[in-house]
Coordinates of C-alpha atoms in Angstrom, one line a residue:
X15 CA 115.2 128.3 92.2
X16 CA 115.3 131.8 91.5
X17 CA 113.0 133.7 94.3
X18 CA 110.6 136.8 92.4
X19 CA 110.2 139.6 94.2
X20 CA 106.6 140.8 95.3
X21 CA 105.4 144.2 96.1
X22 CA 102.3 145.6 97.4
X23 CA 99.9 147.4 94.8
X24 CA 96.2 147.7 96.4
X25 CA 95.2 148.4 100.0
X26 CA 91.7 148.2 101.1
X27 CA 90.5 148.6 104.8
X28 CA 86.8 148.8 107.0
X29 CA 87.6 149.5 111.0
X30 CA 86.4 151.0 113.7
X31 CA 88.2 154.4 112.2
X32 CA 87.3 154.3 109.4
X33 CA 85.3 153.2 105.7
X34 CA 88.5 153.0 103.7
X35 CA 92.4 153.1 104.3
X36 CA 92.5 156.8 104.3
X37 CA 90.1 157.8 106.7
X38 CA 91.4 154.7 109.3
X39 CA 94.9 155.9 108.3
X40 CA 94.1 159.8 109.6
X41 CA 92.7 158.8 112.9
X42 CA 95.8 156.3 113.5
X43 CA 97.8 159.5 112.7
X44 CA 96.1 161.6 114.9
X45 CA 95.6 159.2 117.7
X46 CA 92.1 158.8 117.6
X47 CA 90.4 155.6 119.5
X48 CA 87.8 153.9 118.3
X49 CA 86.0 152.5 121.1
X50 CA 83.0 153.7 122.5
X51 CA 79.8 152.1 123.9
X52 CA 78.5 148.7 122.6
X53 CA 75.9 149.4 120.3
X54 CA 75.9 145.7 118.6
X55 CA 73.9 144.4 121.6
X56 CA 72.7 145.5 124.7
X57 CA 75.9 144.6 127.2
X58 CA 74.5 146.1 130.0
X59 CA 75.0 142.9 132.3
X60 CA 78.4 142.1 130.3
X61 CA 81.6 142.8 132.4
X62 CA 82.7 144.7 129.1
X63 CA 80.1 147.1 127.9
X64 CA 82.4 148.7 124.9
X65 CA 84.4 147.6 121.8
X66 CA 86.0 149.4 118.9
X67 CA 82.8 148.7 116.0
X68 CA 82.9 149.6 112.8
X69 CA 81.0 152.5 112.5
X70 CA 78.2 154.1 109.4
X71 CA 78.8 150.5 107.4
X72 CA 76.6 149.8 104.7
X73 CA 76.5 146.4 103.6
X74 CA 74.1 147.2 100.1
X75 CA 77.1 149.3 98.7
X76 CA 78.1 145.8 98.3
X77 CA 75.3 143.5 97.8
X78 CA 71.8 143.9 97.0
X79 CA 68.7 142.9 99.4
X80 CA 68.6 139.0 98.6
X81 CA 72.1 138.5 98.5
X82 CA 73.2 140.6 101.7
X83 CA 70.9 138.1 104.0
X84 CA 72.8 135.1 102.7
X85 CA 76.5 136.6 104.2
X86 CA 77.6 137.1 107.7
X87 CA 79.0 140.5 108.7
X88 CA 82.3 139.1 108.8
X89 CA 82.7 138.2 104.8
X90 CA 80.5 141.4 104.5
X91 CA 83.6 143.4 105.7
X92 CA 85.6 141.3 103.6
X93 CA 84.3 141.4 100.2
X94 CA 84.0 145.4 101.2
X95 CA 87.8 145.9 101.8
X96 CA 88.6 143.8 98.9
X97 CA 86.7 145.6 96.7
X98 CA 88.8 149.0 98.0
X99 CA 92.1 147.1 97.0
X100 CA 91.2 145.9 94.0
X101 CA 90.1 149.4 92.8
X102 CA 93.0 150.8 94.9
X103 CA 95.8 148.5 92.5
X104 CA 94.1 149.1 89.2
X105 CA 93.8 146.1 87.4
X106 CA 92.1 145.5 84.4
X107 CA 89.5 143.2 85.5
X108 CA 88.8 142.3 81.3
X109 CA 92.4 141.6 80.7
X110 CA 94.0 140.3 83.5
X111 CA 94.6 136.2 83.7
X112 CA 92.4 134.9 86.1
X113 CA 94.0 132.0 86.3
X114 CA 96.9 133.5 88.2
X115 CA 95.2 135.5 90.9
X116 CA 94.1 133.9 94.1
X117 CA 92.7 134.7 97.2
X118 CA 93.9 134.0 100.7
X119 CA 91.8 135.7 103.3
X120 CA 91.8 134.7 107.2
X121 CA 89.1 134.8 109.9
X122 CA 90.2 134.0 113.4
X123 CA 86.3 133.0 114.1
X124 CA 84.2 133.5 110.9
X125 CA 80.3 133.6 111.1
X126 CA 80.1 134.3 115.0
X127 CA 76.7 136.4 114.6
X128 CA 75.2 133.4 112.4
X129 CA 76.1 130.9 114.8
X130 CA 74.6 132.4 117.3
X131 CA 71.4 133.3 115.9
X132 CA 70.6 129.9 114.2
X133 CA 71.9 127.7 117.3
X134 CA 70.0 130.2 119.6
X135 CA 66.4 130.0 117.5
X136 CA 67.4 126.3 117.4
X137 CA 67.2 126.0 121.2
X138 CA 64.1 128.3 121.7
X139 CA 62.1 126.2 119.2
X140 CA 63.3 123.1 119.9
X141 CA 59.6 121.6 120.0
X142 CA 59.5 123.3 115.7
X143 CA 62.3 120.0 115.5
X144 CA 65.5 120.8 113.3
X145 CA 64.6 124.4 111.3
X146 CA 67.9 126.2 109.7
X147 CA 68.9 128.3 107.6
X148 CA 69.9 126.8 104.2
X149 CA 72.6 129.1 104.5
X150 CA 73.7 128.6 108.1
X151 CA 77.0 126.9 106.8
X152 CA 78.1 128.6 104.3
X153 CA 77.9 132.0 106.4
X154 CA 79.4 131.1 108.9
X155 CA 82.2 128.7 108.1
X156 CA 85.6 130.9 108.3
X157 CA 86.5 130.3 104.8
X158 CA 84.1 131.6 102.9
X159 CA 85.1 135.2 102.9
X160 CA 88.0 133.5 100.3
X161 CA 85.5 131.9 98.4
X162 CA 83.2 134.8 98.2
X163 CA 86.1 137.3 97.2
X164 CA 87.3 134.5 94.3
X165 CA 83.3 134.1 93.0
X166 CA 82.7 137.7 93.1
X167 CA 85.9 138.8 91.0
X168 CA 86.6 135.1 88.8
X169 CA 89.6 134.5 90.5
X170 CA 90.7 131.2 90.0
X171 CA 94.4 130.9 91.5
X172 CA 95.2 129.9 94.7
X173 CA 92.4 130.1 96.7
X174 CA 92.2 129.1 100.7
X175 CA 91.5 130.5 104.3
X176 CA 94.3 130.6 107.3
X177 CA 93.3 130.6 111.2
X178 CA 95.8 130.7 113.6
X179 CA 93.5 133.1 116.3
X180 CA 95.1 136.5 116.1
X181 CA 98.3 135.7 114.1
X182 CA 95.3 134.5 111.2
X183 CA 96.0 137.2 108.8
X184 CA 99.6 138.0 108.8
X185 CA 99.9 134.1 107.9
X186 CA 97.6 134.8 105.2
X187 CA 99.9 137.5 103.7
X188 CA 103.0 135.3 104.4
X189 CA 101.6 132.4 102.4
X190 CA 100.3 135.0 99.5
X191 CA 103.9 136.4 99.7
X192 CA 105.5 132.7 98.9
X193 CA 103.2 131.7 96.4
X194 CA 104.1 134.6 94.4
X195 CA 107.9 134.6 94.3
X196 CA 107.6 130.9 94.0
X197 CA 105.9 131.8 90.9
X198 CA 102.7 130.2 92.0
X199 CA 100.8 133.2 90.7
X200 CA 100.9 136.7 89.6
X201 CA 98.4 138.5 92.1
X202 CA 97.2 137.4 95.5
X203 CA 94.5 139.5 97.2
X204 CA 95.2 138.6 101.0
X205 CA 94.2 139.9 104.3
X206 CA 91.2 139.1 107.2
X207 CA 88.5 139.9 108.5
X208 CA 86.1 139.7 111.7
X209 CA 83.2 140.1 113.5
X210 CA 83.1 139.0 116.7
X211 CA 81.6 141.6 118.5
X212 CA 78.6 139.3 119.6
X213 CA 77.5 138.4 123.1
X214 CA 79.4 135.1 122.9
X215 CA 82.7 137.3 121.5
X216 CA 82.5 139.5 124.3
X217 CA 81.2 137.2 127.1
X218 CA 83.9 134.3 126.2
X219 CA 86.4 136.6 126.2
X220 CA 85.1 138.1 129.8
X221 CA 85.2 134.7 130.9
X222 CA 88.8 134.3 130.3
X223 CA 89.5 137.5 132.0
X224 CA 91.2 138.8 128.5
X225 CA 89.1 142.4 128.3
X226 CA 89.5 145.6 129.4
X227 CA 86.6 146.0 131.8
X228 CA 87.4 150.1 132.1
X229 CA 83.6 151.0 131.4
X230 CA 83.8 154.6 132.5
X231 CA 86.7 155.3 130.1
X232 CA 86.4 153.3 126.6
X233 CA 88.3 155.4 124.5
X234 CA 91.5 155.1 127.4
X235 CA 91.0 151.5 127.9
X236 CA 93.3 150.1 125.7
X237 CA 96.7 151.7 126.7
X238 CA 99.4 149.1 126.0
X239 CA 102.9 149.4 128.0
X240 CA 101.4 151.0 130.3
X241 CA 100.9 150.0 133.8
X242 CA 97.4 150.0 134.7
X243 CA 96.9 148.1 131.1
X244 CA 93.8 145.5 132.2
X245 CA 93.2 143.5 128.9
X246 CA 92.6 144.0 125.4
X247 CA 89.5 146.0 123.6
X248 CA 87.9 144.1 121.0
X249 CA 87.6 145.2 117.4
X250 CA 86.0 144.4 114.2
X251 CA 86.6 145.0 110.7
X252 CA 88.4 144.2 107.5
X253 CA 91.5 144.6 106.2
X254 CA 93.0 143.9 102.4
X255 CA 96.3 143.8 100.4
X256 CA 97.2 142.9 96.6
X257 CA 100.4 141.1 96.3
X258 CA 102.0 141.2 93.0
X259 CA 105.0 139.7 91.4
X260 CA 107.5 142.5 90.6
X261 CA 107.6 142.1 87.0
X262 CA 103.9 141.6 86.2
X263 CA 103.5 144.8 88.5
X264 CA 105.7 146.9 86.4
X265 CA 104.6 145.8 83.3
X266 CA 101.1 147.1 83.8
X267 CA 102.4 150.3 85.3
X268 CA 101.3 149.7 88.6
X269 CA 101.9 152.1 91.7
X270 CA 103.9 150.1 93.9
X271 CA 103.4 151.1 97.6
X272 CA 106.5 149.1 98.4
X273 CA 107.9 145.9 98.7
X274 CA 107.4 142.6 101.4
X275 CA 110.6 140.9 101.9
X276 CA 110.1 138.1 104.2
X277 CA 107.8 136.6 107.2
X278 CA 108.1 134.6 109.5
X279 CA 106.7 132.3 111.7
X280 CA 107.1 130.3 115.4
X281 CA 105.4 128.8 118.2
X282 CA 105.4 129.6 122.1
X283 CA 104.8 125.8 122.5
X284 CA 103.8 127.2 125.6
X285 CA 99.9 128.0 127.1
X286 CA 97.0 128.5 125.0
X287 CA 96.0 131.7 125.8
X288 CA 98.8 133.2 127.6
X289 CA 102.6 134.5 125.9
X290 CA 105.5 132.7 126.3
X291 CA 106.9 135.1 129.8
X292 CA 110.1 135.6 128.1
X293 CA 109.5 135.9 124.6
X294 CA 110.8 132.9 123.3
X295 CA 108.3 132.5 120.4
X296 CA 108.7 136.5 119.6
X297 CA 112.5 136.1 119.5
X298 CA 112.2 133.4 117.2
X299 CA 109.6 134.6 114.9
X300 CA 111.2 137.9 114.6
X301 CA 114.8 137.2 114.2
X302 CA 113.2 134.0 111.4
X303 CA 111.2 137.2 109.5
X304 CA 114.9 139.0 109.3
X305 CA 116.3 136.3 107.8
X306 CA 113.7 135.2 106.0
X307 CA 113.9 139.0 104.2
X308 CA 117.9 139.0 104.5
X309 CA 118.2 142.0 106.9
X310 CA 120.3 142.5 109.7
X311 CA 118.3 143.9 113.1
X312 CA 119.8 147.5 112.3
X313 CA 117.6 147.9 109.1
X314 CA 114.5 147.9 110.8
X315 CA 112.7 151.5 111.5
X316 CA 109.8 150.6 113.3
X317 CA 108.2 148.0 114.8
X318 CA 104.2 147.7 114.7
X319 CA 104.2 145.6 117.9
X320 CA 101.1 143.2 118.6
X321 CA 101.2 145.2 122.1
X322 CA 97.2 144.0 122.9
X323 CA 97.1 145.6 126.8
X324 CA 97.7 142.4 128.3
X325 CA 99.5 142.8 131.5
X326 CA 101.7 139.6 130.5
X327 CA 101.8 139.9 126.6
X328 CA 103.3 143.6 126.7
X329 CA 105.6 142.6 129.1
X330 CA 106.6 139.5 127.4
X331 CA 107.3 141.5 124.1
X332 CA 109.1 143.9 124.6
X333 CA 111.6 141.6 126.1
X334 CA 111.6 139.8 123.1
X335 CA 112.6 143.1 120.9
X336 CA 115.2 144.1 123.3
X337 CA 116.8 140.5 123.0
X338 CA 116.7 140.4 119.0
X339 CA 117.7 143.7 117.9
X340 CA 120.4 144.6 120.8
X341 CA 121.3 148.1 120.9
X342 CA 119.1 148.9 117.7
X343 CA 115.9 148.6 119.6
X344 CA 116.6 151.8 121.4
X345 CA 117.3 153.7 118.3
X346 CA 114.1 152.7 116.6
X347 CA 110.1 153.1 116.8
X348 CA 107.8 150.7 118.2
X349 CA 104.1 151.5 118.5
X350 CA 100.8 149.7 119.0
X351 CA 98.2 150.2 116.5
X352 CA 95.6 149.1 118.7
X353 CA 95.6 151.5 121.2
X354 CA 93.3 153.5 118.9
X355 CA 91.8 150.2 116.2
X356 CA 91.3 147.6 119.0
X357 CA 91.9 144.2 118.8
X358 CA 90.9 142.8 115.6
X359 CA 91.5 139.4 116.1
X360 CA 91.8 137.3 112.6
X361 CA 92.0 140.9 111.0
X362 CA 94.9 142.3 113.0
X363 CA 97.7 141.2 111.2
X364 CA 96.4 142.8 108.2
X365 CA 95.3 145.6 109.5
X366 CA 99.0 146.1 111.4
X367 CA 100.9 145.4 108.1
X368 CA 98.9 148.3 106.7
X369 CA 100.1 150.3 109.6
X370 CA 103.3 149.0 108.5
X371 CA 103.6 150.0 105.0
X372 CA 101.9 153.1 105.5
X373 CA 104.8 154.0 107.5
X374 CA 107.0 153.4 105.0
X375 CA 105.5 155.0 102.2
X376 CA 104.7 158.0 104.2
X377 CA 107.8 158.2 107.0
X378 CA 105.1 158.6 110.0
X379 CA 105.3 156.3 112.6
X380 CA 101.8 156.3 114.4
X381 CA 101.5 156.4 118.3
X382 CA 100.7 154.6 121.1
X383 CA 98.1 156.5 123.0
X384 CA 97.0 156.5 126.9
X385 CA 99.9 156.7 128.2
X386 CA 100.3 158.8 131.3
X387 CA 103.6 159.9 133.0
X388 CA 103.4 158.2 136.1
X389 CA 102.2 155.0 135.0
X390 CA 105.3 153.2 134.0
X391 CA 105.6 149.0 134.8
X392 CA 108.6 148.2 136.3
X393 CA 108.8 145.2 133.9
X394 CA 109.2 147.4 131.0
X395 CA 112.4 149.2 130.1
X396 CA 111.0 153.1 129.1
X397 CA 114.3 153.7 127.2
X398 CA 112.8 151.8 124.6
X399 CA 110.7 154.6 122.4
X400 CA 106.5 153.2 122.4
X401 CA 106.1 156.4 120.5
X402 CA 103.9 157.6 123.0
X403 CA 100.7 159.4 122.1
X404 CA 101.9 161.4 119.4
X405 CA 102.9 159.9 115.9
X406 CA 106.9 161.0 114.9
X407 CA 108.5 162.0 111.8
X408 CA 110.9 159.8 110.4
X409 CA 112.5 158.0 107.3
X410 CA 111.1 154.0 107.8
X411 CA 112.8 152.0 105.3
X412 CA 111.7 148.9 106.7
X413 CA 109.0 148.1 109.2
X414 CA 108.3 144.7 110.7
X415 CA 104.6 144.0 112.2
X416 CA 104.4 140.8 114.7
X417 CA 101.0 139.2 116.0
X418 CA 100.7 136.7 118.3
X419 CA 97.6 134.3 118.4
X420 CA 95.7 132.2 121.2
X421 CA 97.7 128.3 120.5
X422 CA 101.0 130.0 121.0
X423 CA 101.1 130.9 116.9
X424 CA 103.5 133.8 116.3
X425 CA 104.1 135.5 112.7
X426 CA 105.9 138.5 112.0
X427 CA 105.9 139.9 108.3
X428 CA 108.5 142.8 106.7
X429 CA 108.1 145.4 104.2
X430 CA 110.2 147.9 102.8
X431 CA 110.5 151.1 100.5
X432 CA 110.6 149.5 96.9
X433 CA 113.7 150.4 95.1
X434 CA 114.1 148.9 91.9

């Protein structure tokens, strides 16, 4: 069977930088963090009192009064960064087929916000017996950001949900990326979204010790690679691609951002929370994405690393890199996205192959920020270029972007400049 090629036509984005994909996309250039204060809830007793929110969202852009009480924030963000895409890839909603567009979006969580709220009125009104919200489940269940992207639009091809924790959404885009040059369907709006800055998000992941708890310094908390790294800031948001088989692309004239070329995907087999210490699941996943795309290690650019703070993932990571691309990973970029978005859980991977193929299309290779002279782990080897603090000038022709979830799932997905 003949493989088609698929390209990227439509981005679409809501973080804690920005509304769209260009305004996220000039703060990641210029190093900006997103974390500040919580503002979601008051976490004045939390051991974390900060996150990276999205910030001036306005949810009746996107539905109107009735509607908007029936959708958690997460599909919210969803439908919101879809809708940027969509408009972003230019397709003739009246004349396209239907039929062959689908929808794969991930959550890591889903409804968080409406879980809490209706099993927390629950408990305080226990003696009021069993009162929900009709729409309890259909909120909150980590699927439905699919389903409402599909009802909103008519889209009636493939049409399903992925969670694997914080791997969630570059799985999404790898399964939209094989339906299509299986022939499966012409267009797949993929991506994922979250919202899990809730006192359960914050206070579960306090309890596993997985936070940054810098409180007097939010916007230097998360500082991957670098020594006094003490856990991951948490993010929210959205983000959105189009796929779109080459030919059907072309024939509507579509501007092609540029082109995916293979994923793949591994597991640590090891801990559920904590990386493999070697990299053994990042070594496989990565070197499976280059041959999955047919590319030796030397045609890789730049690396968006998962790079979450962690004082073990980091660590574990960058061993991984150095063992899979040999000399090559000296000579090119790696960088960490969520030193300035946070962590955004089931909408990292996404969000990170946006990174990704905005590196490509523009030859910018965004920073990793905090780091301070002095502060080097002996763990890490410094030879390697984290593109520290400033972003760097250079041709990408292919980027690879890796997350790693909680479970031990590891996917890693490739792009490239589109030549035809």
């Amino acid at each position: 069977m003949e493989l088609k090629r698929v390209v990227v036509t439509g981005l679409g984005a809501i973080t804690p930088l920005g509304n769209t994909v260009a305004e996220t996309w000039e703060n990641i250039q210029n190093g900006v963090s997103g974390a500040a204060p919580i503002t979601h809830f008051d976490a004045s007793k939390f051991k974390t009192q900060f996150a990276c929110e999205v910030k001036g969202f306005d949810a009746s852009k996107y539905f109107d009064r009735k509607e908007v009480r029936k959708v958690d924030v997460f599909s919210q963000y969803a439908v919101a960064a879809a809708k940027e895409a969509i408009e972003n890839c230019g397709i003739d909603l009246e004349t396209v087929d239907k039929d062959e567009v689908g929808v794969i979006f991930a959550a890591g969580i889903g409804g968080m916000k409406t879980f809490e709220e209706e099993v927390g009125y629950y408990y305080q009104n226990k003696e009021l017996g069993p009162k929900f919200n009709p729409f309890f489940i259909p909120k909150m269940i980590s699927d439905i950001a699919s389903g409402q992207i599909s009802i909103m639009y008519g889209f009636r091809g493939p049409n399903y949900s992925t969670s694997s924790a914080c791997a969630s959404s570059t799985n999404a885009i790898i399964d939209a990326f094989t339906h299509i040059r299986m022939g499966k369907a012409n267009i797949i709006v993929t991506g994922g979204s979250e919202a899990a800055i809730t006192e359960a998000g914050v206070g579960g992941f306090n309890a596993l010790t997985a936070l940054s708890t810098r409180n007097d310094d939010p916007a230097g908390a998360s500082r991957p690679f670098s020594k006094s790294r003490d856990g991951f800031v948490m993010g929210e948001g959205a983000a959105c691609l189009v796929l779109e088989e080459l030919e059907h692309a072309l024939a509507r004239g579509a501007n092609i951002l540029c082109e995916v070329v293979g994923g793949g995907m591994s597991a640590d087999a090891y801990h559920l929370t904590a990386t493999h210490p070697d990299g053994l699941g990042a070594k496989l996943v990565m070197a499976r994405a280059l041959k999955d795309a047919g590319l030796n290690p030397e045609d890789i650019d730049y690396i968006n690393v998962h790079g979450t703070s962690t004082p073990v993932g980091d660590i574990s990571e960058s061993k991984a890199i150095k063992a899979v691309f040999g000399d090559h990973a000296f000579k090119l970029n790696i960088s960490s996205s969520k030193s300035m978005t946070g962590h955004l859980l089931g909408a990292a991977g996404a969000m990170e192959a946006i990174v990704a193929i905005l590196s490509v299309v523009n030859d910018i290779v965004p920073p990793t920020i905090n780091f301070t002279p002095g502060d080097e782990d002996p763990e890490i080897d410094y030879n390697l270029n984290f593109t520290f603090n400033k972003a760097q000038k250079r041709t990408v022709n292919a980027a690879l972007s890796n997350t790693f979830g909680f479970g031990g799932h590891n996917a890693s997905v490739i792009v490239k400049k589109f030549i035809k």
